[in-house]
Amino acid sequence: MGRIAALTKNPVMIALVALLAIAGCASKKTPNSAADLGLSGAGAATPGSAQDFTVNIGDRIFFDTDSSAIRADAQTTLSRQAQWLNQYRQYAIVIEGHADERGTREYNLALGARRAAATRDFLVARGVSAQRLKTISYGKERPVAVCDDISCWSQNRRAVTTLGGAGS
Amino acid sequence: MKSILKPLLMIVAMALGMTAAATLPARALVELNVNKGNVEPLPIAITDFQGGDALGAEISGIVSADLKRSGLFAPIDKSAFIEKIANPDATPRFEDWKVINAQALVTGSVSKEADGRVRAQYRLWDTFAGQQMSGEQFFANDANTRRVAHIIADAIYERLTGEKGYFDTRIVFVDESGAKNARKKRLAIMDQDGANVRYLSDGRSIVLTPRFSPNRQEITYMSYESGQPKVYLLQIETGQRELVGDFPGMTFAPRFSPDGQKVIMSLLRDDGNSNIFAMDLRSRSTTRLTNSTAIDTSPSYSPDGSKVVFTSDRGGRAQIYVMGADGSGQTRISFGDGVYSTPVWSPRGDLIAFTKQTAGEFQIGVMRVDGSGERILSTGFQQEGPTWAPNGRVLMFFRDSAGGPKLVSVDLTGRNEQSIPTANFASDPAWSPLLE
């Protein structure tokens, strides 16, 4: 309840969404940018903070179409995540699994769940305690990139590692 | 937030009675054969019902719109009418109607009873045979005059096609508003023609995939309100909600069994796959129907309750499978070139509707229950989620275009596509059985 609202009120998340929108849909006009929101660039975050995790480690990985296989680039990101999470053990973690819109709603809920589980299993294999990890699927209900082409779909097929366990 | 839930059905009892006027012995009456491939819409004249001030014209307008949207009827513009009906119970001048090619004629009246109820009656005339085909009267309370019109449209449809109508029905759906990356989703219910929209949830939590119980009083749907997405039941009139089952993970893709005693749904496994379970709503006992390391979802019972059709990607990509209601004999039935999902068994039992993704497009189609005879009814960039009208002749689904989803219906010929008016974006329609 109120989970989405809580997340979107989080300035870090808003900044990230805006950055991704710019990266993913360069041809589309987006109303917000990090500058509009008055946020400074990467690197300034306090080590161990949620912002540090999001900006310097990378809180999300991407998937191929209709796949929950952890790609090589995603393995690199998740290995960094695992190292960071093992260093800062105060955080509970929720992994959100998402799908692009090119699938039907119920199937994509299942696909998002499978992606979240694959991400969780990878982190557990890298030593993150399973007790700290929860998963949730949003299917295709929460896209970050909103254009109708492949540049956005590839941004939306994602698993996002969120800190603090909001909603749990 | 105030409660959105209100009593929906103020209505009630409708006495049905034949009018006194006797019909003549049967002759070759006008009729539509809806099973022919290409049905020419039947020209029909629907006159304003007499009495009740604006109500008479409102009722005939609703009847006319229902029949027209079915694609089987072509209501004639009122400006072409020659005879002005003064007494809807008197035999009309058939010559005046034949000359404008009205093969059928509807007359009627509406009045307020002393007890406040509305009484409406209609007569259906065959102009070329020169006789009355049917005549009935209905009572309803004031709040339900639209329902009376839909019931009359159903009676006319049934008399002329030999098939049950589907106009006195409702649609439960997801009302969507706001930006695409932060869409507010609310459960909503409306008449099949888009009128009388009421909201059943407040939009604070994501809600998806509402489906009617066969008793029409209850829906099952999925909500994120507890944080973890779960299947719920909602009593439409009282607003009472209830979690279905006590499962550790996500539950989704719910549907009722045809007897209303069970909810069948997907349950997420710890390994990230999803299997199908049925829960008996009385005993609370659950039965596992599938046990695969795959996504098994979107289960839908056959109307006799003996079989279940569902989606699975156990063969690599999503395809349609059929199994016994106990999980036995799981058999793939879709073999076309593409990805298949959202199978829904027709209420007539003869067809399965589905969404198919192929060549970058989304298609709505039907196949026989053994997977043969696939026919595509509609193709678009992004569309999905068919639901059947209770007579099994029309499907409704949602199509994403111009920034968000809207509801669309298509008949089994694929030639009659209609958009369903909604104030906001709308998705996940589910058609009710005929109301009672």
Coordinates of C-alpha atoms in Angstrom, one line a residue:
Chain A
M1 CA 0.0 0.0 0.0
G2 CA 1.3 3.4 -0.9
R3 CA 4.5 1.8 -2.1
I4 CA 4.6 3.3 -5.5
A5 CA 3.7 6.7 -4.1
A6 CA 6.5 6.4 -1.5
L7 CA 9.0 5.5 -4.2
T8 CA 8.1 8.2 -6.6
K9 CA 8.3 10.7 -3.8
N10 CA 11.9 9.6 -3.2
P11 CA 14.1 12.2 -5.0
V12 CA 16.7 9.6 -5.8
M13 CA 14.1 7.6 -7.7
I14 CA 12.7 10.6 -9.4
A15 CA 16.2 11.6 -10.6
L16 CA 16.8 8.1 -11.8
V17 CA 13.6 7.9 -13.7
A18 CA 14.4 11.2 -15.3
L19 CA 18.0 10.1 -16.2
L20 CA 16.7 6.9 -17.7
A21 CA 14.1 8.7 -19.7
I22 CA 16.7 10.9 -21.2
A23 CA 19.0 8.0 -21.9
G24 CA 16.4 5.7 -23.2
C25 CA 14.3 8.0 -25.2
A26 CA 16.6 10.7 -26.4
S27 CA 14.4 11.5 -29.3
K28 CA 11.4 12.1 -27.1
K29 CA 10.9 15.3 -25.1
T30 CA 10.8 14.7 -21.4
P31 CA 9.5 17.3 -19.0
N32 CA 12.0 16.6 -16.3
S33 CA 15.7 16.4 -16.1
A34 CA 18.1 15.9 -13.2
A35 CA 18.9 19.6 -13.5
D36 CA 15.3 20.6 -13.3
L37 CA 15.0 18.7 -10.1
G38 CA 18.0 20.5 -8.6
L39 CA 20.0 17.3 -8.1
S40 CA 23.7 17.1 -8.5
G41 CA 25.4 14.5 -10.6
A42 CA 26.9 11.2 -9.7
G43 CA 29.8 10.7 -7.3
A44 CA 28.8 13.1 -4.6
A45 CA 26.8 10.6 -2.6
T46 CA 27.8 9.6 0.9
P47 CA 29.3 6.1 0.8
G48 CA 26.8 3.6 2.1
S49 CA 23.8 5.7 1.4
A50 CA 20.9 4.7 -0.8
Q51 CA 22.1 7.4 -3.3
D52 CA 25.5 5.9 -3.3
F53 CA 24.0 2.5 -4.2
T54 CA 21.8 3.9 -6.9
V55 CA 24.2 6.2 -8.5
N56 CA 27.6 4.6 -8.0
I57 CA 26.8 0.9 -7.9
G58 CA 23.7 0.8 -10.2
D59 CA 20.4 -0.4 -8.8
R60 CA 19.1 -2.1 -11.9
I61 CA 19.8 -4.7 -14.5
F62 CA 18.2 -5.3 -17.9
F63 CA 16.9 -8.4 -19.7
D64 CA 16.5 -9.6 -23.2
T65 CA 13.0 -9.9 -24.5
D66 CA 10.9 -12.6 -22.8
S67 CA 14.0 -13.8 -20.9
S68 CA 15.0 -13.9 -17.2
A69 CA 18.6 -14.9 -17.9
I70 CA 21.1 -12.7 -16.2
R71 CA 23.1 -11.2 -19.0
A72 CA 26.9 -10.6 -18.7
D73 CA 26.5 -6.9 -18.2
A74 CA 23.9 -7.6 -15.5
Q75 CA 26.3 -10.0 -13.8
T76 CA 28.8 -7.3 -13.5
T77 CA 26.2 -4.9 -11.9
L78 CA 24.9 -7.6 -9.6
S79 CA 28.4 -8.6 -8.5
R80 CA 29.0 -4.9 -7.5
Q81 CA 25.6 -4.8 -5.8
A82 CA 26.4 -7.9 -3.8
Q83 CA 29.7 -6.5 -2.7
W84 CA 28.1 -3.3 -1.6
L85 CA 25.2 -5.0 0.1
N86 CA 27.6 -7.3 2.0
Q87 CA 29.4 -4.2 3.2
Y88 CA 26.3 -2.3 4.2
R89 CA 24.2 -4.9 6.0
Q90 CA 21.7 -2.5 7.5
Y91 CA 19.5 -2.5 4.5
A92 CA 16.6 -4.8 3.8
I93 CA 16.2 -5.3 0.1
V94 CA 13.2 -5.6 -2.2
I95 CA 13.9 -6.7 -5.8
E96 CA 11.3 -5.4 -8.2
G97 CA 10.8 -7.4 -11.4
H98 CA 9.4 -5.6 -14.4
A99 CA 8.5 -6.4 -18.0
D100 CA 8.1 -4.4 -21.1
E101 CA 4.6 -3.9 -22.6
R102 CA 5.1 -6.3 -25.5
G103 CA 3.4 -9.2 -23.6
T104 CA 0.0 -9.7 -22.1
R105 CA -0.7 -8.6 -18.6
E106 CA -0.8 -11.8 -16.6
Y107 CA 2.0 -13.4 -18.4
N108 CA 4.1 -10.3 -17.8
L109 CA 3.3 -10.5 -14.1
A110 CA 4.8 -14.0 -14.1
L111 CA 7.8 -12.9 -16.2
G112 CA 8.5 -10.0 -13.8
A113 CA 8.4 -12.4 -10.9
R114 CA 10.8 -14.7 -12.7
R115 CA 13.2 -11.9 -13.3
A116 CA 13.1 -10.8 -9.7
A117 CA 13.7 -14.4 -8.5
A118 CA 16.7 -14.8 -10.9
T119 CA 18.2 -11.5 -9.6
R120 CA 17.6 -12.6 -6.0
D121 CA 19.2 -16.0 -6.6
F122 CA 22.3 -14.3 -8.2
L123 CA 22.7 -12.0 -5.2
V124 CA 22.3 -14.9 -2.8
A125 CA 24.9 -16.9 -4.7
R126 CA 27.2 -13.9 -4.2
G127 CA 26.8 -14.1 -0.4
V128 CA 23.8 -11.7 0.3
S129 CA 21.6 -13.2 3.0
A130 CA 18.4 -14.6 1.6
Q131 CA 16.7 -13.3 4.8
R132 CA 17.3 -9.7 3.6
L133 CA 15.8 -10.2 0.2
K134 CA 12.2 -10.0 -0.9
T135 CA 10.9 -9.9 -4.4
I136 CA 7.9 -8.3 -6.0
S137 CA 6.7 -8.3 -9.6
Y138 CA 5.1 -5.3 -11.3
G139 CA 4.7 -7.0 -14.6
K140 CA 4.3 -4.2 -17.2
E141 CA 2.4 -1.9 -14.9
R142 CA 5.3 0.4 -14.0
P143 CA 7.3 1.3 -17.0
V144 CA 10.1 3.9 -16.5
A145 CA 10.4 4.7 -20.2
V146 CA 7.2 5.5 -21.9
C147 CA 7.8 5.6 -25.7
D148 CA 6.4 3.0 -28.0
D149 CA 9.5 1.6 -29.4
I150 CA 12.4 -0.7 -28.7
S151 CA 14.5 2.0 -27.0
C152 CA 12.0 2.2 -24.2
W153 CA 11.1 -1.5 -24.0
S154 CA 14.7 -2.4 -23.4
Q155 CA 14.8 0.0 -20.4
N156 CA 11.5 -1.4 -19.0
R157 CA 12.7 -5.1 -19.0
R158 CA 14.4 -4.7 -15.7
A159 CA 15.0 -5.8 -12.1
V160 CA 15.5 -3.0 -9.6
T161 CA 17.2 -3.6 -6.3
T162 CA 15.6 -1.2 -3.8
L163 CA 16.9 -0.5 -0.4
G164 CA 15.1 0.0 2.9
G165 CA 12.4 -2.6 2.3
A166 CA 9.8 0.0 1.8
G167 CA 6.4 -1.6 2.0
S168 CA 7.6 -4.6 3.8
Chain B
M1 CA -10.8 8.8 0.9
K2 CA -14.5 8.3 1.0
S3 CA -15.9 4.9 0.1
I4 CA -16.5 4.5 -3.5
L5 CA -18.7 1.5 -3.0
K6 CA -22.4 2.0 -3.4
P7 CA -25.2 -0.4 -3.9
L8 CA -25.4 -1.0 -7.6
L9 CA -28.6 -2.8 -8.1
M10 CA -31.5 -0.9 -6.9
I11 CA -33.6 -2.8 -9.2
V12 CA -35.6 -5.5 -9.1
A13 CA -38.4 -7.6 -10.0
M14 CA -39.7 -7.4 -13.4
A15 CA -42.9 -9.0 -14.2
L16 CA -43.0 -10.2 -17.7
G17 CA -46.3 -10.7 -19.4
M18 CA -47.5 -11.1 -22.9
T19 CA -49.8 -8.4 -24.1
A20 CA -53.4 -9.2 -24.7
A21 CA -53.0 -8.9 -28.5
A22 CA -52.9 -12.4 -29.9
T23 CA -50.4 -13.2 -32.5
L24 CA -51.5 -14.8 -35.7
P25 CA -50.6 -18.4 -36.6
A26 CA -46.9 -18.6 -37.6
R27 CA -46.1 -17.7 -41.1
A28 CA -42.8 -17.0 -42.8
L29 CA -41.6 -14.4 -40.4
V30 CA -38.6 -12.2 -40.8
E31 CA -35.6 -13.7 -39.2
L32 CA -31.8 -13.3 -39.2
N33 CA -29.6 -16.3 -39.6
V34 CA -26.6 -15.2 -37.6
N35 CA -24.7 -18.4 -38.5
K36 CA -24.4 -17.4 -42.1
G37 CA -21.0 -16.0 -43.0
N38 CA -22.0 -12.6 -44.1
V39 CA -25.1 -11.2 -42.4
E40 CA -26.7 -8.2 -44.0
P41 CA -27.9 -5.9 -41.2
L42 CA -31.7 -6.1 -41.0
P43 CA -33.5 -2.8 -41.6
I44 CA -35.6 -2.1 -38.6
A45 CA -37.8 0.9 -37.6
I46 CA -37.8 1.7 -33.9
T47 CA -40.4 4.3 -33.1
D48 CA -40.3 6.5 -30.0
F49 CA -42.1 4.9 -27.1
Q50 CA -45.3 6.8 -26.3
G51 CA -45.7 8.6 -22.9
G52 CA -43.3 9.3 -20.2
D53 CA -42.2 12.6 -21.7
A54 CA -38.6 12.3 -22.8
L55 CA -38.3 8.8 -21.4
G56 CA -40.1 7.3 -24.4
A57 CA -37.5 8.6 -26.8
E58 CA -34.7 7.8 -24.4
I59 CA -35.8 4.1 -24.3
S60 CA -36.2 3.7 -28.0
G61 CA -32.8 5.4 -28.5
I62 CA -31.1 2.9 -26.2
V63 CA -32.9 0.0 -27.9
S64 CA -31.8 1.3 -31.3
A65 CA -28.2 1.9 -30.2
D66 CA -27.9 -1.7 -28.8
L67 CA -29.3 -3.3 -31.9
K68 CA -27.1 -1.2 -34.2
R69 CA -23.9 -1.9 -32.3
S70 CA -24.6 -5.7 -32.7
G71 CA -23.9 -5.2 -36.4
L72 CA -27.0 -7.3 -37.1
F73 CA -29.5 -4.5 -37.4
A74 CA -29.7 -1.3 -39.4
P75 CA -32.1 1.0 -37.5
I76 CA -33.8 3.4 -40.0
D77 CA -33.5 7.1 -39.5
K78 CA -36.6 8.4 -37.8
S79 CA -36.9 11.2 -40.4
A80 CA -37.8 8.6 -43.0
F81 CA -40.9 7.4 -41.0
I82 CA -44.2 8.0 -42.8
E83 CA -46.8 6.8 -40.3
K84 CA -46.8 8.6 -37.0
I85 CA -47.6 6.0 -34.4
A86 CA -50.4 7.4 -32.2
N87 CA -51.4 4.2 -30.5
P88 CA -48.5 1.7 -30.0
D89 CA -51.0 -1.1 -29.3
A90 CA -52.9 -0.7 -32.6
T91 CA -52.0 -2.5 -35.8
P92 CA -49.7 -0.2 -37.8
R93 CA -50.2 0.7 -41.4
F94 CA -47.7 -1.9 -42.7
E95 CA -47.6 -0.4 -46.2
D96 CA -46.1 2.8 -44.7
W97 CA -43.3 0.8 -43.2
K98 CA -42.7 -1.6 -46.2
V99 CA -42.2 1.4 -48.5
I100 CA -39.3 2.6 -46.4
N101 CA -38.0 -1.0 -46.4
A102 CA -38.5 -1.5 -42.6
Q103 CA -38.6 -5.3 -42.4
A104 CA -39.4 -5.1 -38.7
L105 CA -41.1 -2.4 -36.7
V106 CA -41.0 -1.7 -32.9
T107 CA -43.7 0.3 -31.2
G108 CA -44.0 0.8 -27.5
S109 CA -45.1 2.8 -24.5
V110 CA -43.8 3.8 -21.2
S111 CA -45.5 5.1 -18.1
K112 CA -45.1 5.7 -14.4
E113 CA -47.1 3.5 -12.1
A114 CA -48.7 4.8 -8.9
D115 CA -46.1 3.1 -6.9
G116 CA -43.3 4.9 -8.7
R117 CA -42.2 2.1 -10.9
V118 CA -41.7 2.5 -14.6
R119 CA -43.8 0.3 -16.8
A120 CA -42.5 -0.2 -20.4
Q121 CA -44.0 -2.4 -23.1
Y122 CA -43.1 -3.0 -26.7
R123 CA -44.5 -4.7 -29.7
L124 CA -42.4 -6.1 -32.5
W125 CA -44.1 -6.3 -35.9
D126 CA -43.2 -8.1 -39.1
T127 CA -44.1 -5.5 -41.7
F128 CA -44.0 -7.8 -44.7
A129 CA -45.9 -10.7 -43.1
G130 CA -48.2 -8.0 -41.6
Q131 CA -48.4 -9.3 -38.1
Q132 CA -47.1 -9.0 -34.5
M133 CA -44.1 -11.2 -33.7
S134 CA -43.9 -10.5 -30.0
G135 CA -45.0 -8.1 -27.3
E136 CA -44.0 -7.9 -23.6
Q137 CA -44.1 -5.5 -20.7
F138 CA -41.6 -4.9 -18.0
F139 CA -41.5 -3.1 -14.7
A140 CA -38.5 -1.5 -13.1
N141 CA -37.9 1.1 -10.5
D142 CA -37.0 4.6 -11.7
A143 CA -33.3 4.2 -11.4
N144 CA -33.2 1.4 -13.9
T145 CA -34.9 2.7 -17.0
R146 CA -31.8 2.0 -19.0
R147 CA -32.0 -1.6 -18.0
V148 CA -35.6 -1.8 -19.2
A149 CA -34.4 -0.6 -22.6
H150 CA -31.6 -3.2 -22.7
I151 CA -34.0 -5.9 -21.7
I152 CA -36.3 -4.9 -24.6
A153 CA -33.4 -4.9 -27.0
D154 CA -32.5 -8.4 -25.8
A155 CA -36.0 -9.6 -26.4
I156 CA -36.1 -8.1 -29.9
Y157 CA -32.6 -9.6 -30.7
E158 CA -33.6 -13.0 -29.5
R159 CA -36.9 -13.0 -31.4
L160 CA -35.3 -12.0 -34.6
T161 CA -32.0 -14.0 -34.4
G162 CA -33.0 -17.0 -32.3
E163 CA -30.0 -16.3 -30.1
K164 CA -30.0 -14.9 -26.6
G165 CA -29.2 -11.2 -26.4
Y166 CA -26.4 -9.7 -24.3
F167 CA -27.4 -6.1 -23.8
D168 CA -28.7 -6.3 -20.2
T169 CA -25.2 -7.0 -19.0
R170 CA -22.3 -5.2 -17.3
I171 CA -18.6 -4.8 -17.7
V172 CA -16.2 -4.7 -14.9
F173 CA -12.8 -3.2 -15.9
V174 CA -9.8 -1.3 -14.9
D175 CA -10.1 2.5 -15.2
E176 CA -6.7 4.0 -15.9
S177 CA -5.7 7.6 -15.6
G178 CA -2.5 9.7 -15.2
A179 CA 0.9 9.4 -16.8
K180 CA 2.0 6.1 -18.3
N181 CA 4.8 5.6 -15.8
A182 CA 2.6 6.3 -12.8
R183 CA -0.8 5.2 -13.9
K184 CA -3.6 5.2 -11.4
K185 CA -5.8 2.1 -11.8
R186 CA -9.2 1.7 -10.3
L187 CA -11.8 -1.1 -10.5
A188 CA -14.9 0.1 -12.2
I189 CA -18.2 -1.3 -13.4
M190 CA -20.5 -0.1 -16.1
D191 CA -23.3 -1.2 -18.4
Q192 CA -22.1 -2.9 -21.6
D193 CA -22.7 0.2 -23.6
G194 CA -20.5 2.3 -21.3
A195 CA -23.3 4.0 -19.3
N196 CA -23.6 4.1 -15.5
V197 CA -20.0 3.9 -14.5
R198 CA -19.2 3.3 -10.9
Y199 CA -15.9 3.0 -9.2
L200 CA -15.2 0.0 -6.9
S201 CA -11.7 1.0 -5.7
D202 CA -10.0 4.2 -4.8
G203 CA -6.9 4.0 -7.0
R204 CA -4.4 3.9 -4.2
S205 CA -3.3 0.4 -5.1
I206 CA -2.7 -1.1 -8.4
V207 CA -5.7 -3.4 -9.3
L208 CA -5.8 -5.7 -12.2
T209 CA -7.8 -8.4 -14.0
P210 CA -11.3 -8.2 -12.4
R211 CA -13.6 -11.1 -13.4
F212 CA -17.3 -11.7 -12.6
S213 CA -18.7 -14.5 -10.6
P214 CA -21.5 -16.4 -12.3
N215 CA -23.8 -15.0 -9.6
R216 CA -23.0 -11.5 -10.9
Q217 CA -22.8 -10.1 -7.4
E218 CA -19.1 -10.8 -6.8
I219 CA -15.8 -10.2 -8.6
T220 CA -12.4 -11.7 -8.2
Y221 CA -9.4 -9.5 -9.0
M222 CA -5.7 -8.9 -8.1
S223 CA -4.5 -6.0 -6.0
Y224 CA -1.3 -4.7 -4.6
E225 CA -3.0 -3.3 -1.5
S226 CA -1.1 -5.5 0.9
G227 CA 2.3 -4.7 -0.7
Q228 CA 2.5 -8.2 -2.3
P229 CA 0.1 -8.7 -5.2
K230 CA -2.7 -11.0 -4.2
V231 CA -6.1 -12.3 -5.4
Y232 CA -9.2 -10.9 -3.7
L233 CA -12.9 -11.3 -3.8
L234 CA -15.2 -8.2 -3.8
Q235 CA -18.9 -8.2 -3.1
I236 CA -20.1 -5.6 -5.5
E237 CA -23.1 -4.3 -3.5
T238 CA -21.6 -4.3 0.0
G239 CA -18.0 -3.5 -0.9
Q240 CA -16.9 -6.3 1.3
R241 CA -13.4 -7.6 0.4
E242 CA -11.7 -10.8 1.2
L243 CA -8.3 -12.3 0.5
V244 CA -8.4 -15.5 -1.4
G245 CA -6.3 -18.1 0.3
D246 CA -3.2 -17.7 2.5
F247 CA -0.3 -18.2 0.2
P248 CA 3.2 -17.0 0.8
G249 CA 3.9 -15.4 -2.6
M250 CA 2.1 -13.5 -5.3
T251 CA -1.3 -14.9 -6.5
F252 CA -2.7 -13.7 -9.8
A253 CA -4.8 -14.4 -12.9
P254 CA -8.0 -15.4 -11.0
R255 CA -11.2 -16.6 -12.5
F256 CA -14.3 -18.3 -11.1
S257 CA -15.4 -21.8 -11.9
P258 CA -18.7 -21.9 -13.8
D259 CA -20.6 -22.9 -10.6
G260 CA -19.0 -20.0 -8.7
Q261 CA -17.7 -22.4 -6.0
K262 CA -14.0 -22.1 -6.9
V263 CA -11.4 -19.6 -7.9
I264 CA -8.7 -20.8 -10.1
M265 CA -5.5 -18.8 -10.3
S266 CA -1.7 -18.7 -10.6
L267 CA 0.6 -19.0 -7.5
L268 CA 4.2 -17.9 -7.7
R269 CA 6.7 -20.6 -6.7
D270 CA 9.9 -19.8 -4.8
D271 CA 11.9 -20.6 -7.9
G272 CA 10.2 -17.8 -9.8
N273 CA 7.9 -20.0 -11.8
S274 CA 4.1 -19.9 -11.6
N275 CA 1.7 -22.8 -11.3
I276 CA -2.1 -23.1 -11.4
F277 CA -4.2 -23.8 -8.3
A278 CA -7.9 -24.0 -7.6
M279 CA -9.3 -23.0 -4.3
D280 CA -12.7 -24.1 -3.1
L281 CA -14.4 -21.0 -1.6
R282 CA -16.4 -23.0 1.0
S283 CA -13.9 -25.5 2.3
R284 CA -10.9 -23.3 1.6
S285 CA -9.1 -26.4 0.3
T286 CA -6.7 -25.8 -2.5
T287 CA -5.8 -28.2 -5.3
R288 CA -2.6 -27.9 -7.3
L289 CA -3.3 -28.4 -11.0
T290 CA 0.1 -27.9 -12.6
N291 CA 3.6 -28.5 -11.3
S292 CA 6.0 -27.3 -13.9
T293 CA 9.2 -25.3 -13.9
A294 CA 7.5 -22.9 -16.2
I295 CA 5.0 -20.0 -16.3
D296 CA 1.6 -21.5 -16.1
T297 CA -1.1 -18.8 -16.0
S298 CA -4.4 -17.4 -17.3
P299 CA -6.5 -20.4 -16.5
S300 CA -10.1 -20.4 -17.7
Y301 CA -12.7 -23.2 -17.1
S302 CA -14.9 -24.7 -19.8
P303 CA -18.5 -23.8 -19.2
D304 CA -19.3 -27.3 -17.9
G305 CA -16.4 -27.1 -15.5
S306 CA -14.7 -30.3 -16.7
K307 CA -11.7 -28.7 -18.4
V308 CA -9.3 -25.8 -18.0
V309 CA -7.5 -23.9 -20.7
F310 CA -4.3 -22.0 -19.8
T311 CA -1.1 -20.4 -20.9
S312 CA 2.3 -22.0 -20.4
D313 CA 5.8 -21.4 -21.7
R314 CA 6.9 -24.9 -20.8
G315 CA 7.7 -25.5 -24.4
G316 CA 9.9 -22.4 -24.7
R317 CA 7.5 -19.6 -25.5
A318 CA 3.9 -19.0 -24.3
Q319 CA 1.3 -21.4 -25.9
I320 CA -2.2 -22.5 -25.0
Y321 CA -2.8 -25.8 -23.2
V322 CA -5.9 -27.7 -22.1
M323 CA -6.2 -30.0 -19.1
G324 CA -8.8 -31.7 -17.1
A325 CA -10.2 -29.7 -14.1
D326 CA -8.1 -32.1 -11.9
G327 CA -4.9 -31.2 -13.8
S328 CA -4.9 -34.4 -15.9
G329 CA -4.0 -34.7 -19.5
Q330 CA -2.2 -31.4 -20.1
T331 CA -2.1 -31.0 -23.8
R332 CA -0.9 -28.2 -26.0
I333 CA -3.5 -27.0 -28.5
S334 CA -1.9 -23.8 -30.2
F335 CA 0.6 -24.5 -32.9
G336 CA 0.5 -21.3 -35.0
D337 CA 3.4 -19.1 -35.7
G338 CA 3.6 -16.8 -32.7
V339 CA 3.1 -16.5 -29.0
Y340 CA -0.3 -17.2 -27.5
S341 CA -1.8 -16.1 -24.2
T342 CA -4.9 -15.1 -22.3
P343 CA -7.1 -18.0 -23.5
V344 CA -10.8 -17.7 -22.5
W345 CA -13.3 -20.5 -23.0
S346 CA -16.5 -19.4 -24.7
P347 CA -19.7 -19.6 -22.6
R348 CA -21.1 -21.7 -25.5
G349 CA -18.2 -24.1 -25.0
D350 CA -17.3 -24.3 -28.7
L351 CA -14.4 -21.8 -29.0
I352 CA -11.4 -20.5 -27.1
A353 CA -10.5 -16.8 -27.6
F354 CA -6.9 -15.7 -27.2
T355 CA -4.3 -13.0 -27.7
K356 CA -1.6 -13.9 -30.3
Q357 CA 1.7 -12.0 -30.8
T358 CA 3.2 -12.4 -34.2
A359 CA 5.2 -10.2 -36.5
G360 CA 5.3 -7.4 -34.1
E361 CA 1.6 -7.2 -33.8
F362 CA -1.1 -8.3 -31.3
Q363 CA -4.1 -10.3 -32.6
I364 CA -7.3 -11.3 -31.0
G365 CA -8.6 -14.6 -32.3
V366 CA -10.6 -17.7 -31.7
M367 CA -9.9 -21.4 -32.2
R368 CA -11.8 -24.6 -31.6
V369 CA -11.2 -26.3 -28.3
D370 CA -8.9 -28.8 -30.0
G371 CA -6.8 -25.9 -31.4
S372 CA -8.1 -26.3 -35.0
G373 CA -9.8 -23.6 -37.0
E374 CA -7.9 -20.6 -35.8
R375 CA -9.4 -17.3 -37.0
I376 CA -8.0 -13.9 -36.3
L377 CA -10.7 -11.3 -35.6
S378 CA -8.6 -8.2 -35.0
T379 CA -5.0 -7.1 -35.4
G380 CA -3.3 -4.1 -33.9
F381 CA -0.1 -2.8 -32.5
Q382 CA -0.9 -3.5 -28.9
Q383 CA -4.2 -5.2 -27.9
E384 CA -5.0 -8.1 -25.6
G385 CA -7.3 -9.7 -23.1
P386 CA -10.6 -10.9 -24.8
T387 CA -13.7 -11.5 -22.7
W388 CA -16.9 -13.1 -24.1
A389 CA -20.4 -11.7 -24.2
P390 CA -22.7 -14.2 -22.5
N391 CA -24.1 -15.4 -25.8
G392 CA -20.7 -16.3 -27.2
R393 CA -21.0 -14.1 -30.3
V394 CA -19.1 -11.0 -29.3
L395 CA -15.7 -10.4 -27.7
M396 CA -14.5 -7.3 -25.9
F397 CA -10.8 -6.6 -25.3
F398 CA -8.5 -3.6 -24.8
R399 CA -6.3 -1.8 -27.3
D400 CA -3.5 0.6 -26.6
S401 CA -3.4 3.5 -28.9
A402 CA -3.1 7.3 -28.5
G403 CA -1.3 7.1 -25.2
G404 CA -3.4 4.5 -23.3
P405 CA -5.8 1.6 -23.5
K406 CA -9.4 1.7 -24.6
L407 CA -12.1 -1.0 -24.8
V408 CA -13.1 -2.4 -28.1
S409 CA -15.7 -5.1 -29.1
V410 CA -15.7 -7.3 -32.1
D411 CA -18.1 -10.0 -33.3
L412 CA -17.2 -13.5 -34.4
T413 CA -17.3 -12.4 -38.1
G414 CA -14.5 -9.9 -37.3
R415 CA -16.3 -7.4 -39.4
N416 CA -18.2 -5.5 -36.7
E417 CA -15.7 -3.7 -34.5
Q418 CA -17.0 -1.1 -32.0
S419 CA -15.3 1.1 -29.5
I420 CA -16.8 1.2 -26.0
P421 CA -16.9 4.8 -24.7
T422 CA -15.2 5.3 -21.4
A423 CA -14.2 8.6 -19.7
N424 CA -10.6 7.6 -19.0
F425 CA -8.3 4.9 -20.4
A426 CA -9.7 1.4 -19.7
S427 CA -8.3 -2.1 -19.7
D428 CA -9.0 -5.7 -18.6
P429 CA -12.8 -5.8 -19.4
A430 CA -14.8 -8.7 -18.1
W431 CA -18.3 -9.3 -19.3
S432 CA -21.0 -10.3 -16.8
P433 CA -23.5 -13.0 -17.5
L434 CA -27.0 -11.7 -18.4
L435 CA -28.4 -9.9 -15.4
E436 CA -31.6 -11.2 -13.7

